[in-house]
Amino acid sequence: MNNALSKWVNAWKMSLHSWAYWSMNLGRRERDYLPKNVFYIKLTRRWDTQNSAQLFKLTEGAVVTRETIIRQMRETATPQDSIDSWTVRGNDAVQLAVEAEGFLRFLWFSFRNADDRFKREPTKLADEMAAQWLPYLKNAIEKGDTEAHQRYIENLALNLIAAGVEL
């Protein structure tokens, strides 16, 4: 299981960075949001494929508090030194947690100037991206489409316009 998760994370790492960023909608957040919150997804193993990008399916996803992840680690008897070593990577780092059948992987990436991300004017499209990322990501993972993030904004915008939503 550990090996399969490593292969899957390697296949999805760059894409997950984009999904995490959009899910957090930083234009609507306070400057201290990043160190307090984590992009979290839960996966279950698929056995019908050997394709690295399809080894798992997405069963849950949300932006959760850092305390939620720490509580979850304690509930699963994670050693305290492992919990302590999971440190905040700075005020400009987006944290990601990927859980799969007893394993937990942490990823993160930092912005060179995160202040610019928080100063952006909130938009209806950004609000919708943050509200609707989960079914799009779930579909991408089901298909093994690690490039779906490159089409997400356009596809979502077209769907919203077709539904009569003003952007």
PDB file of C-alpha atoms in Angstrom:
ATOM      1  CA  MET A   1       0.000   0.000   0.000  1.00  0.00           C
ATOM      2  CA  ASN A   2       2.798   2.406   0.908  1.00  0.00           C
ATOM      3  CA  ASN A   3       4.489   1.827  -2.454  1.00  0.00           C
ATOM      4  CA  ALA A   4       1.246   2.371  -4.374  1.00  0.00           C
ATOM      5  CA  LEU A   5       0.549   5.605  -2.509  1.00  0.00           C
ATOM      6  CA  SER A   6       4.046   6.894  -3.262  1.00  0.00           C
ATOM      7  CA  LYS A   7       3.532   6.195  -6.978  1.00  0.00           C
ATOM      8  CA  TRP A   8       0.130   7.886  -6.937  1.00  0.00           C
ATOM      9  CA  VAL A   9       1.395  10.980  -5.083  1.00  0.00           C
ATOM     10  CA  ASN A  10       4.293  11.310  -7.529  1.00  0.00           C
ATOM     11  CA  ALA A  11       1.863  11.194 -10.454  1.00  0.00           C
ATOM     12  CA  TRP A  12      -0.530  13.759  -8.903  1.00  0.00           C
ATOM     13  CA  LYS A  13       1.769  16.100  -6.980  1.00  0.00           C
ATOM     14  CA  MET A  14       1.796  19.043  -9.394  1.00  0.00           C
ATOM     15  CA  SER A  15      -1.911  18.795 -10.098  1.00  0.00           C
ATOM     16  CA  LEU A  16      -2.773  18.628  -6.390  1.00  0.00           C
ATOM     17  CA  HIS A  17      -0.938  21.901  -5.830  1.00  0.00           C
ATOM     18  CA  SER A  18      -3.375  23.663  -8.173  1.00  0.00           C
ATOM     19  CA  TRP A  19      -6.469  22.026  -6.665  1.00  0.00           C
ATOM     20  CA  ALA A  20      -5.297  22.952  -3.162  1.00  0.00           C
ATOM     21  CA  TYR A  21      -4.730  26.569  -4.141  1.00  0.00           C
ATOM     22  CA  TRP A  22      -8.161  26.931  -5.750  1.00  0.00           C
ATOM     23  CA  SER A  23      -9.941  25.222  -2.848  1.00  0.00           C
ATOM     24  CA  MET A  24      -8.610  27.825  -0.413  1.00  0.00           C
ATOM     25  CA  ASN A  25      -9.844  30.947  -2.269  1.00  0.00           C
ATOM     26  CA  LEU A  26      -7.195  33.150  -0.655  1.00  0.00           C
ATOM     27  CA  GLY A  27      -8.769  36.405  -1.878  1.00  0.00           C
ATOM     28  CA  ARG A  28     -11.483  35.807   0.754  1.00  0.00           C
ATOM     29  CA  ARG A  29      -9.124  34.831   3.582  1.00  0.00           C
ATOM     30  CA  GLU A  30      -7.217  36.540   6.341  1.00  0.00           C
ATOM     31  CA  ARG A  31      -3.432  36.623   6.080  1.00  0.00           C
ATOM     32  CA  ASP A  32      -2.996  33.939   8.798  1.00  0.00           C
ATOM     33  CA  TYR A  33      -5.159  31.397   6.929  1.00  0.00           C
ATOM     34  CA  LEU A  34      -2.417  29.234   5.400  1.00  0.00           C
ATOM     35  CA  PRO A  35      -0.621  28.114   8.587  1.00  0.00           C
ATOM     36  CA  LYS A  36      -3.976  27.193  10.170  1.00  0.00           C
ATOM     37  CA  ASN A  37      -5.561  25.206   7.337  1.00  0.00           C
ATOM     38  CA  VAL A  38      -4.779  22.129   5.243  1.00  0.00           C
ATOM     39  CA  PHE A  39      -6.038  20.799   1.918  1.00  0.00           C
ATOM     40  CA  TYR A  40      -7.093  17.231   2.807  1.00  0.00           C
ATOM     41  CA  ILE A  41      -8.074  14.324   0.588  1.00  0.00           C
ATOM     42  CA  LYS A  42      -8.854  10.737   1.503  1.00  0.00           C
ATOM     43  CA  LEU A  43      -8.303   7.912  -0.959  1.00  0.00           C
ATOM     44  CA  THR A  44      -9.147   4.224  -1.213  1.00  0.00           C
ATOM     45  CA  ARG A  45      -7.166   1.708  -3.238  1.00  0.00           C
ATOM     46  CA  ARG A  46      -8.318   0.599  -6.647  1.00  0.00           C
ATOM     47  CA  TRP A  47      -7.280  -2.883  -7.704  1.00  0.00           C
ATOM     48  CA  ASP A  48      -8.500  -2.812 -11.305  1.00  0.00           C
ATOM     49  CA  THR A  49      -5.532  -0.928 -12.769  1.00  0.00           C
ATOM     50  CA  GLN A  50      -1.756  -0.644 -12.679  1.00  0.00           C
ATOM     51  CA  ASN A  51      -1.787   2.951 -13.975  1.00  0.00           C
ATOM     52  CA  SER A  52      -0.021   5.035 -11.295  1.00  0.00           C
ATOM     53  CA  ALA A  53      -2.490   7.899 -11.746  1.00  0.00           C
ATOM     54  CA  GLN A  54      -5.460   5.560 -11.152  1.00  0.00           C
ATOM     55  CA  LEU A  55      -4.249   3.450  -8.222  1.00  0.00           C
ATOM     56  CA  PHE A  56      -6.697   5.212  -5.877  1.00  0.00           C
ATOM     57  CA  LYS A  57     -10.114   6.823  -5.939  1.00  0.00           C
ATOM     58  CA  LEU A  58     -11.091   9.948  -4.054  1.00  0.00           C
ATOM     59  CA  THR A  59     -13.603   9.360  -1.255  1.00  0.00           C
ATOM     60  CA  GLU A  60     -13.353  12.629   0.702  1.00  0.00           C
ATOM     61  CA  GLY A  61     -11.910  16.067   0.278  1.00  0.00           C
ATOM     62  CA  ALA A  62     -12.057  19.372   2.139  1.00  0.00           C
ATOM     63  CA  VAL A  63     -10.036  22.204   3.511  1.00  0.00           C
ATOM     64  CA  VAL A  64      -9.710  21.407   7.213  1.00  0.00           C
ATOM     65  CA  THR A  65      -7.967  22.992  10.148  1.00  0.00           C
ATOM     66  CA  ARG A  66      -4.500  21.935  11.082  1.00  0.00           C
ATOM     67  CA  GLU A  67      -5.912  20.902  14.457  1.00  0.00           C
ATOM     68  CA  THR A  68      -8.250  18.462  12.692  1.00  0.00           C
ATOM     69  CA  ILE A  69      -5.262  16.691  11.135  1.00  0.00           C
ATOM     70  CA  ILE A  70      -3.402  16.637  14.467  1.00  0.00           C
ATOM     71  CA  ARG A  71      -6.482  15.187  16.202  1.00  0.00           C
ATOM     72  CA  GLN A  72      -6.746  12.540  13.475  1.00  0.00           C
ATOM     73  CA  MET A  73      -3.077  11.606  13.932  1.00  0.00           C
ATOM     74  CA  ARG A  74      -3.616  11.230  17.678  1.00  0.00           C
ATOM     75  CA  GLU A  75      -6.714   9.066  17.133  1.00  0.00           C
ATOM     76  CA  THR A  76      -4.684   6.711  14.947  1.00  0.00           C
ATOM     77  CA  ALA A  77      -1.920   6.394  17.554  1.00  0.00           C
ATOM     78  CA  THR A  78       0.648   8.376  15.582  1.00  0.00           C
ATOM     79  CA  PRO A  79       3.758   8.764  17.765  1.00  0.00           C
ATOM     80  CA  GLN A  80       3.996  12.205  19.360  1.00  0.00           C
ATOM     81  CA  ASP A  81       7.422  12.843  17.823  1.00  0.00           C
ATOM     82  CA  SER A  82       5.884  12.352  14.359  1.00  0.00           C
ATOM     83  CA  ILE A  83       3.127  14.818  15.209  1.00  0.00           C
ATOM     84  CA  ASP A  84       5.685  17.293  16.557  1.00  0.00           C
ATOM     85  CA  SER A  85       7.816  16.959  13.433  1.00  0.00           C
ATOM     86  CA  TRP A  86       4.856  18.008  11.256  1.00  0.00           C
ATOM     87  CA  THR A  87       5.664  21.674  11.602  1.00  0.00           C
ATOM     88  CA  VAL A  88       4.128  24.693   9.934  1.00  0.00           C
ATOM     89  CA  ARG A  89       6.227  25.451   6.872  1.00  0.00           C
ATOM     90  CA  GLY A  90       5.794  29.211   7.196  1.00  0.00           C
ATOM     91  CA  ASN A  91       3.047  31.737   6.626  1.00  0.00           C
ATOM     92  CA  ASP A  92       3.325  31.431   2.847  1.00  0.00           C
ATOM     93  CA  ALA A  93       3.062  27.633   2.562  1.00  0.00           C
ATOM     94  CA  VAL A  94       0.022  25.719   1.357  1.00  0.00           C
ATOM     95  CA  GLN A  95      -0.191  22.409   3.244  1.00  0.00           C
ATOM     96  CA  LEU A  96      -1.671  19.250   1.737  1.00  0.00           C
ATOM     97  CA  ALA A  97      -2.541  15.986   3.486  1.00  0.00           C
ATOM     98  CA  VAL A  98      -3.260  12.820   1.516  1.00  0.00           C
ATOM     99  CA  GLU A  99      -4.693   9.901   3.490  1.00  0.00           C
ATOM    100  CA  ALA A 100      -5.013   6.382   2.150  1.00  0.00           C
ATOM    101  CA  GLU A 101      -5.879   3.317   4.239  1.00  0.00           C
ATOM    102  CA  GLY A 102      -3.748   4.072   7.264  1.00  0.00           C
ATOM    103  CA  PHE A 103      -1.047   6.067   5.488  1.00  0.00           C
ATOM    104  CA  LEU A 104      -0.756   9.838   5.562  1.00  0.00           C
ATOM    105  CA  ARG A 105       1.409  11.875   3.193  1.00  0.00           C
ATOM    106  CA  PHE A 106       2.107  15.560   3.613  1.00  0.00           C
ATOM    107  CA  LEU A 107       2.988  17.900   0.792  1.00  0.00           C
ATOM    108  CA  TRP A 108       3.412  21.633   0.719  1.00  0.00           C
ATOM    109  CA  PHE A 109       4.426  24.452  -1.551  1.00  0.00           C
ATOM    110  CA  SER A 110       5.208  28.082  -0.863  1.00  0.00           C
ATOM    111  CA  PHE A 111       4.500  31.335  -2.636  1.00  0.00           C
ATOM    112  CA  ARG A 112       7.299  33.820  -3.176  1.00  0.00           C
ATOM    113  CA  ASN A 113       4.962  36.642  -2.243  1.00  0.00           C
ATOM    114  CA  ALA A 114       1.780  35.297  -0.713  1.00  0.00           C
ATOM    115  CA  ASP A 115       0.649  38.807   0.213  1.00  0.00           C
ATOM    116  CA  ASP A 116      -0.318  39.309  -3.429  1.00  0.00           C
ATOM    117  CA  ARG A 117      -2.610  36.250  -3.255  1.00  0.00           C
ATOM    118  CA  PHE A 118      -4.471  37.655  -0.262  1.00  0.00           C
ATOM    119  CA  LYS A 119      -4.785  41.157  -1.741  1.00  0.00           C
ATOM    120  CA  ARG A 120      -6.505  39.991  -4.914  1.00  0.00           C
ATOM    121  CA  GLU A 121     -10.029  41.163  -5.394  1.00  0.00           C
ATOM    122  CA  PRO A 122     -12.393  38.239  -4.716  1.00  0.00           C
ATOM    123  CA  THR A 123     -14.299  37.152  -7.815  1.00  0.00           C
ATOM    124  CA  LYS A 124     -17.396  35.094  -8.442  1.00  0.00           C
ATOM    125  CA  LEU A 125     -15.318  32.641 -10.474  1.00  0.00           C
ATOM    126  CA  ALA A 126     -12.829  32.161  -7.603  1.00  0.00           C
ATOM    127  CA  ASP A 127     -15.750  31.593  -5.221  1.00  0.00           C
ATOM    128  CA  GLU A 128     -17.202  28.954  -7.555  1.00  0.00           C
ATOM    129  CA  MET A 129     -13.787  27.312  -8.028  1.00  0.00           C
ATOM    130  CA  ALA A 130     -13.469  26.972  -4.247  1.00  0.00           C
ATOM    131  CA  ALA A 131     -17.026  25.647  -3.950  1.00  0.00           C
ATOM    132  CA  GLN A 132     -16.889  23.137  -6.812  1.00  0.00           C
ATOM    133  CA  TRP A 133     -13.343  21.730  -6.932  1.00  0.00           C
ATOM    134  CA  LEU A 134     -14.189  18.409  -5.261  1.00  0.00           C
ATOM    135  CA  PRO A 135     -16.384  16.779  -7.954  1.00  0.00           C
ATOM    136  CA  TYR A 136     -14.002  17.941 -10.692  1.00  0.00           C
ATOM    137  CA  LEU A 137     -10.993  16.502  -8.858  1.00  0.00           C
ATOM    138  CA  LYS A 138     -12.886  13.291  -8.088  1.00  0.00           C
ATOM    139  CA  ASN A 139     -13.686  12.872 -11.786  1.00  0.00           C
ATOM    140  CA  ALA A 140     -10.082  13.605 -12.782  1.00  0.00           C
ATOM    141  CA  ILE A 141      -8.730  11.042 -10.312  1.00  0.00           C
ATOM    142  CA  GLU A 142     -11.243   8.443 -11.501  1.00  0.00           C
ATOM    143  CA  LYS A 143      -9.985   8.937 -15.070  1.00  0.00           C
ATOM    144  CA  GLY A 144      -6.324   9.238 -14.056  1.00  0.00           C
ATOM    145  CA  ASP A 145      -6.265  12.668 -15.706  1.00  0.00           C
ATOM    146  CA  THR A 146      -3.362  14.399 -13.975  1.00  0.00           C
ATOM    147  CA  GLU A 147      -3.689  17.320 -16.417  1.00  0.00           C
ATOM    148  CA  ALA A 148      -7.368  18.101 -15.653  1.00  0.00           C
ATOM    149  CA  HIS A 149      -6.344  21.052 -13.506  1.00  0.00           C
ATOM    150  CA  GLN A 150      -5.194  22.787 -16.693  1.00  0.00           C
ATOM    151  CA  ARG A 151      -8.788  22.771 -18.007  1.00  0.00           C
ATOM    152  CA  TYR A 152     -10.676  23.280 -14.726  1.00  0.00           C
ATOM    153  CA  ILE A 153     -11.098  27.061 -14.879  1.00  0.00           C
ATOM    154  CA  GLU A 154     -12.303  27.051 -18.462  1.00  0.00           C
ATOM    155  CA  ASN A 155     -14.656  24.077 -17.978  1.00  0.00           C
ATOM    156  CA  LEU A 156     -16.139  25.522 -14.802  1.00  0.00           C
ATOM    157  CA  ALA A 157     -16.601  28.964 -16.337  1.00  0.00           C
ATOM    158  CA  LEU A 158     -18.347  27.489 -19.391  1.00  0.00           C
ATOM    159  CA  ASN A 159     -20.649  25.390 -17.171  1.00  0.00           C
ATOM    160  CA  LEU A 160     -21.518  28.410 -15.034  1.00  0.00           C
ATOM    161  CA  ILE A 161     -22.235  30.598 -18.058  1.00  0.00           C
ATOM    162  CA  ALA A 162     -24.424  27.840 -19.542  1.00  0.00           C
ATOM    163  CA  ALA A 163     -26.323  27.745 -16.229  1.00  0.00           C
ATOM    164  CA  GLY A 164     -26.892  31.499 -16.395  1.00  0.00           C
ATOM    165  CA  VAL A 165     -24.461  32.453 -13.618  1.00  0.00           C
ATOM    166  CA  GLU A 166     -22.965  35.908 -14.087  1.00  0.00           C
ATOM    167  CA  LEU A 167     -19.226  35.963 -13.697  1.00  0.00           C
TER     168      LEU A 167
END
